[in-house]
Coordinates of C-alpha atoms in Angstrom, one line a residue:
X1 CA 44.3 18.9 6.0
X2 CA 43.0 22.0 4.2
X3 CA 39.9 21.3 2.0
X4 CA 39.6 23.9 -1.2
X5 CA 36.3 25.7 -0.9
X6 CA 34.9 24.7 -4.1
X7 CA 35.4 21.2 -2.8
X8 CA 33.8 22.3 0.7
X9 CA 30.8 23.8 -1.2
X10 CA 30.3 20.7 -3.5
X11 CA 30.6 18.2 -0.4
X12 CA 27.8 20.4 0.9
X13 CA 25.5 20.4 -2.0
X14 CA 25.8 16.6 -2.2
X15 CA 24.8 16.3 1.7
X16 CA 22.2 18.6 1.6
X17 CA 21.0 17.1 -1.4
X18 CA 21.1 13.2 0.4
X19 CA 19.4 14.7 3.1
X20 CA 16.3 16.2 1.1
X21 CA 16.0 12.6 -0.9
X22 CA 16.2 10.8 2.6
X23 CA 13.3 13.2 4.1
X24 CA 11.4 12.7 0.7
X25 CA 11.8 9.0 0.7
X26 CA 10.7 8.9 4.3
X27 CA 7.7 10.7 3.4
X28 CA 6.8 8.4 0.5
X29 CA 7.2 5.3 2.9
X30 CA 5.0 7.2 5.8
X31 CA 2.2 7.6 3.0
X32 CA 2.9 4.3 1.5
X33 CA 2.0 2.6 5.3
X34 CA -0.6 4.9 5.9
X35 CA -2.5 3.5 2.6
X36 CA -1.7 0.3 3.5
X37 CA -3.0 0.7 7.1
X38 CA -6.4 2.2 6.1
X39 CA -7.2 -0.3 3.4
X40 CA -5.9 -3.1 6.0
X41 CA -8.3 -1.4 8.8
X42 CA -11.2 -1.5 6.3
X43 CA -11.0 -4.8 5.0
X44 CA -10.6 -6.1 8.6
X45 CA -13.7 -4.9 9.9
X46 CA -15.9 -5.6 7.0
X47 CA -14.5 -8.9 6.1
X48 CA -12.8 -10.2 9.3
X49 CA -10.1 -11.7 7.3
X50 CA -8.1 -14.9 8.6
X51 CA -5.1 -13.9 6.4
X52 CA -4.4 -10.3 4.9
X53 CA -1.6 -8.6 3.0
X54 CA -1.8 -5.1 1.5
X55 CA 1.2 -4.1 -0.6
X56 CA 1.3 -0.5 -2.3
X57 CA 2.6 -1.2 -5.8
X58 CA 2.7 2.1 -7.0
X59 CA 6.0 3.3 -5.8
X60 CA 4.7 5.2 -2.6
X61 CA 2.2 7.5 -4.1
X62 CA -0.8 5.3 -3.2
X63 CA -2.4 5.0 -6.5
X64 CA -2.1 1.0 -6.8
X65 CA -2.3 -1.7 -4.1
X66 CA -1.9 -5.5 -4.3
X67 CA -4.5 -7.1 -1.6
X68 CA -4.4 -10.8 -0.7
X69 CA -7.1 -11.7 1.5
X70 CA -8.5 -15.2 3.2
X71 CA -11.8 -14.8 4.7
X72 CA -14.8 -17.2 6.0
X73 CA -17.1 -14.7 4.4
X74 CA -15.8 -15.9 1.2
X75 CA -16.8 -19.5 1.6
X76 CA -19.1 -20.9 -1.2
X77 CA -19.0 -17.9 -3.3
X78 CA -17.3 -17.5 -6.7
X79 CA -14.0 -15.4 -7.1
X80 CA -15.8 -12.8 -8.9
X81 CA -18.6 -12.5 -6.2
X82 CA -15.5 -12.5 -3.4
X83 CA -13.6 -9.6 -5.3
X84 CA -16.8 -7.5 -5.6
X85 CA -17.3 -8.0 -1.7
X86 CA -13.7 -6.4 -1.7
X87 CA -14.6 -3.8 -4.1
X88 CA -17.8 -2.8 -2.1
X89 CA -15.6 -2.5 1.3
X90 CA -13.3 -0.3 -0.4
X91 CA -15.4 1.7 -2.7
X92 CA -14.6 5.0 -1.2
X93 CA -10.7 4.0 -1.2
X94 CA -11.0 3.0 -5.3
X95 CA -12.1 6.4 -6.2
X96 CA -8.7 7.7 -5.9
X97 CA -6.4 4.4 -7.2
X98 CA -5.7 3.8 -10.7
X99 CA -5.3 0.1 -10.3
X100 CA -5.7 -2.7 -7.6
X101 CA -4.8 -6.2 -8.0
X102 CA -7.2 -8.3 -5.6
X103 CA -6.5 -12.2 -4.8
X104 CA -9.0 -13.8 -2.7
X105 CA -9.9 -17.1 -1.1
X106 CA -11.8 -19.0 1.6
X107 CA -10.0 -20.8 4.1
X108 CA -8.8 -24.4 3.7
X109 CA -11.3 -26.7 5.4

């Protein structure tokens, strides 16, 4: 089957574009995972959570995160105090963020 040169060129251009987008998306996912991992490691070391979920909600650029954390260290503290503990633990990382959603709680008795 003969493929016209212009069709062949168009197909190669499309394949190259898809490959470039795949590499870009792969890079974004890796960056997203790195940010989530870094935040998880910091919170784990400072707050010893029983449950922790960190999610990059910025689309992969690392500028907004959602954190759900349950820790014994929150026991007896008001929500605002719990959030202050998370903010204090992440004070360096927060400097480069545009937004942070925090949900904290103490473990069920």
